[in-house]
Each structure stands twice: as structure tokens, then as C-alpha cells.
Coordinates of C-alpha atoms in Angstrom, one line a residue:
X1 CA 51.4 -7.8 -35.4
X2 CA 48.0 -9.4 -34.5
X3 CA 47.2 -9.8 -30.6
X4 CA 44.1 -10.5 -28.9
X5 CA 43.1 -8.7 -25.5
X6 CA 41.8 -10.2 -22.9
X7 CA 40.5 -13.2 -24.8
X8 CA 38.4 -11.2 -26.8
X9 CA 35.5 -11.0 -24.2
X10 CA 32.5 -9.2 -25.9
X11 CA 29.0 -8.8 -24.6
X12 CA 26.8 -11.6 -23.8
X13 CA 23.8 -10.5 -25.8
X14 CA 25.7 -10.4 -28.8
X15 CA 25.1 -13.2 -31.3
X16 CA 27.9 -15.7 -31.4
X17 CA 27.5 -18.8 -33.5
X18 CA 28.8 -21.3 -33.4
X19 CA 30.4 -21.6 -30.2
X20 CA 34.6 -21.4 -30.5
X21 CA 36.1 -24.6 -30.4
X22 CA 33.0 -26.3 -31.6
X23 CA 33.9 -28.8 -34.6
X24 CA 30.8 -28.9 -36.8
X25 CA 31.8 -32.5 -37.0
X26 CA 35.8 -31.5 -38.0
X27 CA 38.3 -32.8 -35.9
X28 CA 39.9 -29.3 -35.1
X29 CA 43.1 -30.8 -33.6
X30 CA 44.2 -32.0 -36.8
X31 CA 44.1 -28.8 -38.2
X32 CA 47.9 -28.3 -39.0
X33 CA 47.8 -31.3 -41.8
X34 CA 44.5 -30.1 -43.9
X35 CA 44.6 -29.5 -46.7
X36 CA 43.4 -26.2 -48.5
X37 CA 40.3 -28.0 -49.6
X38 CA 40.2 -29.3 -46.3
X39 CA 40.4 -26.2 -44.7
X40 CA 37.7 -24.5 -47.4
X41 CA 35.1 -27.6 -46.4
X42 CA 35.7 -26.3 -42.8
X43 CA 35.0 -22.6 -43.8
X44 CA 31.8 -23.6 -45.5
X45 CA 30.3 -25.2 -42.6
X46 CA 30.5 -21.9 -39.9
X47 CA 27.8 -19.5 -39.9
X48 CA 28.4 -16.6 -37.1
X49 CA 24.9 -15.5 -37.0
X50 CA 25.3 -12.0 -38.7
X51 CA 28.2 -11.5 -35.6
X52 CA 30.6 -8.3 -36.4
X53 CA 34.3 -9.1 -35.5
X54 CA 36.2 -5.3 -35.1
X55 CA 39.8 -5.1 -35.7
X56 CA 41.4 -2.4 -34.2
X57 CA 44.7 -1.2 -36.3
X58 CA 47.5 1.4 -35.8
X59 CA 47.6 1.8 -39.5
X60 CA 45.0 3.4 -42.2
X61 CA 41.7 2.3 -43.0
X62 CA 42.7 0.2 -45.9
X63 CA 38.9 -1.5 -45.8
X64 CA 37.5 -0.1 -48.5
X65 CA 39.7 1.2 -51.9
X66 CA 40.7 5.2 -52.1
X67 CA 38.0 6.4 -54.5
X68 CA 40.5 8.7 -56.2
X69 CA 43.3 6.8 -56.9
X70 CA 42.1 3.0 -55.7
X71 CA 44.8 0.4 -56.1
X72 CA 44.7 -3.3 -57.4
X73 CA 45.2 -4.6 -54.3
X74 CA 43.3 -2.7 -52.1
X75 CA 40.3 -3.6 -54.5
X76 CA 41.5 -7.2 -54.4
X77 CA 41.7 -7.1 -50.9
X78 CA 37.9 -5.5 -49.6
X79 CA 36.4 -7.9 -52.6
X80 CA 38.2 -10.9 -50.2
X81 CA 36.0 -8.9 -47.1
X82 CA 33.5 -9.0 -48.9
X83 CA 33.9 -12.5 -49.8
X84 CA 34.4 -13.7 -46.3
X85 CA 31.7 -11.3 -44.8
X86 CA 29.5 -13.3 -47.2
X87 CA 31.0 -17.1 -46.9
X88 CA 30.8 -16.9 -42.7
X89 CA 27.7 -14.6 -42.3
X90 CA 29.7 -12.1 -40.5
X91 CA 30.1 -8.2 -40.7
X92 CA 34.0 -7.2 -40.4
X93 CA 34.7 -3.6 -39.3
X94 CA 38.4 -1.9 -39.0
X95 CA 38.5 0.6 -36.6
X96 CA 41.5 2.8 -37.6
X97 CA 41.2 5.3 -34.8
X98 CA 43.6 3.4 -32.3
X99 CA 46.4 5.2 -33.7
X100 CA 50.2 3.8 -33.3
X101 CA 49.9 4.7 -29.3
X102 CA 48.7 2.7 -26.1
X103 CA 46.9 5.3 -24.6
X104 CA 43.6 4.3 -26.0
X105 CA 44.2 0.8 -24.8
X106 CA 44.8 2.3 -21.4
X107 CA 41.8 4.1 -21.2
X108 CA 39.4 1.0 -23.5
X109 CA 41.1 -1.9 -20.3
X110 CA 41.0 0.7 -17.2
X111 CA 37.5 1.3 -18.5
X112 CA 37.1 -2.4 -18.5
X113 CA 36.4 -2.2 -22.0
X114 CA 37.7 -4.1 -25.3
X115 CA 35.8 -2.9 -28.3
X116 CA 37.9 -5.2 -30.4
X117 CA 38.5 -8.9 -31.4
X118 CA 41.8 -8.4 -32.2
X119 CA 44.0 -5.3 -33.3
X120 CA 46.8 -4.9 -35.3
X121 CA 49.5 -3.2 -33.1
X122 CA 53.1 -3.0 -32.6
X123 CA 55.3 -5.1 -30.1
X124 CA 55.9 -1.2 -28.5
X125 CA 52.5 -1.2 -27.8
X126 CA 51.3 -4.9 -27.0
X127 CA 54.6 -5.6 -24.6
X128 CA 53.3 -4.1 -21.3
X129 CA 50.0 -5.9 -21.8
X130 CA 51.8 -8.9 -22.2
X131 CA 54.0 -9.4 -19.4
X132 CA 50.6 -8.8 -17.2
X133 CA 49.2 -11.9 -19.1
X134 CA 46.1 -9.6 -20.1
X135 CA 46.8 -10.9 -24.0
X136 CA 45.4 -14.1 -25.6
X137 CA 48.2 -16.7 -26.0
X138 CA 47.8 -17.9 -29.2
X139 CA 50.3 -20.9 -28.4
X140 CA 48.0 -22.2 -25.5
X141 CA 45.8 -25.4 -25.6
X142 CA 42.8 -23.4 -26.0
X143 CA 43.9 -22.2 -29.2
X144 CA 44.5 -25.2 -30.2
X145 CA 41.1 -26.2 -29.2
X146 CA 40.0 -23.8 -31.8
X147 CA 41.5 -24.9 -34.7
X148 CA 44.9 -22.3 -33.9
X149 CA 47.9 -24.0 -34.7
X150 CA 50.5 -21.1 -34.2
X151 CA 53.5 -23.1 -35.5
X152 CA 51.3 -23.8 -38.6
X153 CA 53.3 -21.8 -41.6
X154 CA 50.1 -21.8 -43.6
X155 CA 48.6 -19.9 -41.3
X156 CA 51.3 -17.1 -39.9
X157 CA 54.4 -16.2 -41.1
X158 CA 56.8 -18.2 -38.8
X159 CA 60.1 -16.3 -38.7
X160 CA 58.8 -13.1 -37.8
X161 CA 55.5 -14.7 -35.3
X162 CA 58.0 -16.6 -33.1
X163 CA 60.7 -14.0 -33.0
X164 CA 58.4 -12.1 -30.4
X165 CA 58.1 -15.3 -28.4
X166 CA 57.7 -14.3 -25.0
X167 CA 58.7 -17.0 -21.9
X168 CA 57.6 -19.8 -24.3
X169 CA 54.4 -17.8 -25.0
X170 CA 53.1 -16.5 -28.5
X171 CA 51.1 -13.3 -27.7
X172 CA 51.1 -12.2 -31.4
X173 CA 51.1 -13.2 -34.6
X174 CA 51.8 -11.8 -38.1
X175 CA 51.0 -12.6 -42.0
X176 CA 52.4 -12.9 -44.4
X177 CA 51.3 -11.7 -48.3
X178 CA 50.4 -9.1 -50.6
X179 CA 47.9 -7.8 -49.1
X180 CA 50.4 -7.5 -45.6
X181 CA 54.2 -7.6 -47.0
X182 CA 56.1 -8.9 -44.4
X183 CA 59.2 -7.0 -43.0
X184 CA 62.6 -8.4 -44.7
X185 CA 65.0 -7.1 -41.6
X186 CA 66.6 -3.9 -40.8
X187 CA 69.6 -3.1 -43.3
X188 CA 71.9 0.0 -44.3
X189 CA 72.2 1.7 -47.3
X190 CA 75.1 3.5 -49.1
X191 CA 76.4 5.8 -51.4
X192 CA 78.6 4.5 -53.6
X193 CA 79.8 7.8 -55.1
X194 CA 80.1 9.2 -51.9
X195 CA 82.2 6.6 -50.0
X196 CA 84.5 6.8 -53.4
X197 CA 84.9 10.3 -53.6
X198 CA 86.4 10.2 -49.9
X199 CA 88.5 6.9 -50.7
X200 CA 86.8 4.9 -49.2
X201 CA 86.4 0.8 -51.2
X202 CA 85.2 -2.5 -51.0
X203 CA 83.1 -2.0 -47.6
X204 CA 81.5 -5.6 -49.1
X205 CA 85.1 -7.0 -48.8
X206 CA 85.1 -5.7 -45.2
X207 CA 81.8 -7.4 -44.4
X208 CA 82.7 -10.6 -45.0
X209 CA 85.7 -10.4 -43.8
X210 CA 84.4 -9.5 -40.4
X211 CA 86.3 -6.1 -40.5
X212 CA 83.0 -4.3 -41.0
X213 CA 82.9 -2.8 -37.1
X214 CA 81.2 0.0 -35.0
X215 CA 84.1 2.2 -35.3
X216 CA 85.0 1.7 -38.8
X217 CA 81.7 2.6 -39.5
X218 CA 82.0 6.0 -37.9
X219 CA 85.4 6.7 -39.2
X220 CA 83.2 6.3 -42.8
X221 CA 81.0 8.3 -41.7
X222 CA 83.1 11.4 -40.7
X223 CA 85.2 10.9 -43.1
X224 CA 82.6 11.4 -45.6
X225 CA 81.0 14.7 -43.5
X226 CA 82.7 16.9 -46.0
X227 CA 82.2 21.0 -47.5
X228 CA 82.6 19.8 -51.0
X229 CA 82.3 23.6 -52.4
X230 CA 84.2 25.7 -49.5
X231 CA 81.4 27.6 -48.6
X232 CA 81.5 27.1 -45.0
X233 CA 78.9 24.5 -45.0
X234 CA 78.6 20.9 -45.1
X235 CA 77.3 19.4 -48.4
X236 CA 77.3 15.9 -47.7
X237 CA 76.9 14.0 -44.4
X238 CA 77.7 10.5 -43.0
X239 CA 74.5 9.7 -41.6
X240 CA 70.9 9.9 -41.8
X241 CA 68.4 8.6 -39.0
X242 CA 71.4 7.3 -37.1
X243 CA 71.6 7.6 -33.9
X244 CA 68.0 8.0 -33.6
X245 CA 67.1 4.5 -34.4
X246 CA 64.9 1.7 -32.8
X247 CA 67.8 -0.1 -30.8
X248 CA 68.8 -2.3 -33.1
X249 CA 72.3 -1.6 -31.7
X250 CA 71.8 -3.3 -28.2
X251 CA 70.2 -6.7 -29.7
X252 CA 73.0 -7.1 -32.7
X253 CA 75.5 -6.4 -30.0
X254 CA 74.4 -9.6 -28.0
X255 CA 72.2 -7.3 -25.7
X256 CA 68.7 -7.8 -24.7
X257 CA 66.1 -4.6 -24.1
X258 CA 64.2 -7.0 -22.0
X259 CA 64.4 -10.5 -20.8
X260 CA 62.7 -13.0 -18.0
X261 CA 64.2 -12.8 -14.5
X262 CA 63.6 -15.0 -12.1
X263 CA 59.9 -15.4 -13.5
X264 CA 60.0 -11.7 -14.2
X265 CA 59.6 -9.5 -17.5
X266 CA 62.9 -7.2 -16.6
X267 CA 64.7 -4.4 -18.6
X268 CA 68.0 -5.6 -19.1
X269 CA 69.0 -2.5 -20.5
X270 CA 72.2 -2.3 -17.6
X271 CA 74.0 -5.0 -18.6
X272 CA 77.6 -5.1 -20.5
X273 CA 76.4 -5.5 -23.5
X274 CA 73.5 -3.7 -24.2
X275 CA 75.5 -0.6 -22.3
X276 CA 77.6 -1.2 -25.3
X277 CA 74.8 -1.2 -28.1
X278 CA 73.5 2.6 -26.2
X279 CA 77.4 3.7 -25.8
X280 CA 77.3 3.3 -29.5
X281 CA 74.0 5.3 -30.6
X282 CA 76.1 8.1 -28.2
X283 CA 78.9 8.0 -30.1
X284 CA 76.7 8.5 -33.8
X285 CA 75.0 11.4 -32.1
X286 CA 78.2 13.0 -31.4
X287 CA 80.4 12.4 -33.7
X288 CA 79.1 15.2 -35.8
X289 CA 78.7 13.0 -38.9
X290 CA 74.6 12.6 -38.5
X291 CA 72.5 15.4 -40.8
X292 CA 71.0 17.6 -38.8
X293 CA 67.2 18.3 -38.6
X294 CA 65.0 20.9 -39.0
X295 CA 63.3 22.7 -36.1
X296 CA 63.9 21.8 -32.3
X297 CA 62.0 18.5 -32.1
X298 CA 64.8 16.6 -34.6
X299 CA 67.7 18.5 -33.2
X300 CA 69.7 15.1 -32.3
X301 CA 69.7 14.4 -36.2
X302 CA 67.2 14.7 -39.3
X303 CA 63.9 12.7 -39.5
X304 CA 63.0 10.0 -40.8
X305 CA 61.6 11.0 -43.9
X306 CA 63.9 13.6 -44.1
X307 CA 66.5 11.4 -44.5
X308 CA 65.2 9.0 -46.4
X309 CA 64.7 12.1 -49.3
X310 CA 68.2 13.4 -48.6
X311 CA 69.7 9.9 -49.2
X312 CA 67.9 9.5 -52.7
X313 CA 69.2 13.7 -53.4
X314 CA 72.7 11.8 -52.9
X315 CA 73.7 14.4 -49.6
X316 CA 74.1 11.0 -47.1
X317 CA 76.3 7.9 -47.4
X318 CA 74.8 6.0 -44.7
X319 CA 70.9 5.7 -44.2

């Protein structure tokens, strides 16, 4: 997801035309109704001055193509840099080195530095910064003042933008399209043959018949834990990347990780439900149905690669 730190200050002897919010005679508050030709007049009329905007990403360099094996959409996508470096007299540079943690963000804001407009992190990472209102709100008036409209679906993918709505605040926003896929939703796969082999049927039929539960689920999973060859080990398992996911559990329980207290950003990790949602991630890591890892850091259960490959080998029912 894209957030904005602190506004985005940069230095003040850097060139930076025109001024945001200006309307170079377009009546930005009308911005949700253009049109895309509309919106292309718009574009046509900004010149930044030569002005370099930095994103800062948790994922690869994708900027430029791989020169050994490029694809058709990371060409497609530097020729639209190149395209839009060109149309707003700007330079754009990605700065990859951010990595998927929060410590450099630490150190860039204790420092009082923010080499970036805007960087591509994940809600893990952007939270904290958040709830000390150190993050652009890209829902405020002064967004709007710049031609923002966060509710505008041509713009960011709604569904997935407002689901990290914050207090009635929008602190980041995500795309949607080729060049960015948008996530679908977190779902489980199965093993068909697996699940059959161990008598187990129509798991759909369960589904929609609101039978599909928590501990049905494990009693699957177990069930299908099995030393098909005698030899003392287990050749297929119920689980992989179980009990080791993202939490999930708490929030389809009806649990909340966090929540607003009395004005406060508060873990609300202790209440009935969410207890519930851990109680469960527990119970997958010792119900001895999870595959196992390799080496002393995945001991809990196997990775998530791991487990991805041993699913497609057909050794797991569950991933």
C-alpha cells in the first residue's frame, strides 16, 4: 500500500513547480467527475521543473526490465516511466533498499529525515506511524485541495484502500492493475485425493451449509496426518503454513487486532473473541497435523515456501 510521511516535506531548495493544489486554471475540486480526456488536458498542463519524486518500496526494483529475462510488462511498465518522466518534466527514482521492515523508517524520522515522497509499504509497517498522525491523510481536505479524491475508483482500488480505514482516516492507498495485481483475499486450498483417501467428502456441501467449523477443520486435518507406507514416518500431513499465519483467525472470528478506544489506537488482542481466533492458531500448532520444518527457526511448522512446494508434491491437504 501507498502512504505518504510526514506530508512529504522535502528541502526548500529543491525545485518544485507548480505549487500543489495550484489549478493551472482547472477546477481541481471537480476532479472525481473528469473524464479521462479531462484528466489527460490536466496532465498536459503540469511541468515540475525537472523535480525527482523518490518512492521508497519494500519490494524489488521493478524500474527498469531484468536484462536477462525482461518481461512484457515490466517493459510496458518503465516505457509508462518513461512516458510520464517525459509528459510532467520530472525524474522518478525507486529506492528499493527500504526492505519489508520499519527500522529504516525509524532511523530516516528520528533522524528527522524523509528521503521519499511516498513508499510502498505494508500496513505492518505504516500502522505505528499512523496512530501518531505522522502519515499524510489522503482523505483530508487538503488532498482534496490537490486534485485527491480518495473515494474516486478511477484512481485507487476502493475495496482494498478503505479496508485499512483508520478512525475515519485514509492513511494509504492501493492500485489496482497489471502492472500492481491487487490481492483477491486470503483462501485455503485442498487436496482432493487426500481428503478422499481418508473418507473424507463434499467439504463444499459443508461450507454452505455452515457446518464448515474450526474444529471440523482439525479433525480433517488429523485425520488426514497419516504413514501411508508403514515405515514409521508420516507421508502426508494436514497442514502447511498453519498455525503460523497472519491472524486471519482473530478478524474472521469477529475479533479485532486493534481498534479506537476512547480516542485511542488500542490492541484489542484480550478480548473474547480475538482470544478465541489465537486459542485456535494453538490448537493447529498442537494438534500435530501441521508439516514440520526444517532447521530450528521453522520448528512450529514448515515455511512458507516450503509449504507451498509440498502442497503442489501432493504431501498436504490443507495449505
Amino acid at each position: 500500500m501507498f502512504v505518504t510521511l510526514f506530508a512529504a516535506c522535502k528541502s526548500d531548495d529543491e525545485p518544485n513547480n507548480p505549487t500543489p493544489g495550484s489549478s493551472n486554471g482547472f477546477d481541481l475540486s471537480q476532479t472525481n467527475s473528469w473524464s479521462d480526456e479531462q484528466w489527460l488536458e490536466y496532465e498536459k498542463s503540469l511541468d515540475f521543473g525537472g523535480r525527482t519524486f523518490t518512492l521508497a518500496t519494500h519490494q524489488k526494483m521493478r524500474r527498469a526490465p531484468s536484462e536477462e529475462n525482461p518481461t512484457q510488462v515490466d517493459t510496458e511498465m518503465d516505457e509508462l516511466f518513461k512516458q510520464l518522466e517525459a509528459d510532467l518534466n520530472i525524474s522518478i527514482d525507486i529506492n528499493d533498499a527500504i526492505g519489508g521492515r520499519s527500522e529504516e523508517l525509524a532511523t530516516w524520522t528520528m533522524a528527522g529525515e524523509n528521503p521519499a515522497d511516498v513508499y510502498d509499504q505494508r500496513p505492518t509497517q505504516w500502522l505505528a506511524y499512523a496512530a501518531k498522525g505522522q502519515i499524510f491523510d489522503w482523505a483530508s481536505d487538503e488532498a482534496k485541495s490537490y486534485g485527491v479524491d480518495v473515494n474516486n475508483e478511477k484512481l485507487f482500488w476502493q475495496d482494498w484502500t478503505h479496508a485499512w480505514d483508520i478512525n475515519g482516516h485514509t492513511y494509504a492507498v492501493r492500485y489496482a492493475s497489471k502492472f500492481y495485481p491487487p490481492e483477491a483475499g486470503w483462501i485455503m486450498l485442498y487436496n482432493e485425493d487426500i481428503l478422499n483417501a481418508n473418507g473424507i467428502t463434499g467439504i463444499e456441501d459443508k461450507v454452505r451449509a455452515g457446518e464448515w467449523t474450526w474444529d471440523y477443520f482439525l479433525e480433517c486435518a488429523k485425520a488426514c496426518t497419516k504413514d501411508v507406507d508403514g515405515d514409521g514416518q508420516f507421508d502426508t500431513w494436514g497442514i502447511s503454513t498453519g498455525y503460523t499465519a497472519y491472524g486471519e483467525e482473530v478478524v474472521t472470528g469477529g475479533g479485532k487486532i486493534v481498534d479506537w478506544v476512547d480516542g485511542k489506537l488500542t490492541c484489542t488482542l484480550n478480548t473474547p473473541a480475538a482470544i478465541e481466533g489465537l486459542s485456535f492458531i494453538a490448537q493447529q500448532r498442537d494438534s500435530g497435523a501441521v508439516m514440520p520444518g526444517v532447521g530450528a527457526e521453522n520448528a512450529g511448522g514448515i515455511g512458507y515456501g516450503e509449504g507451498h512446494t509440498a502442497f503442489a508434491q501432493g504431501e498436504v491437504a490443507f495449505l
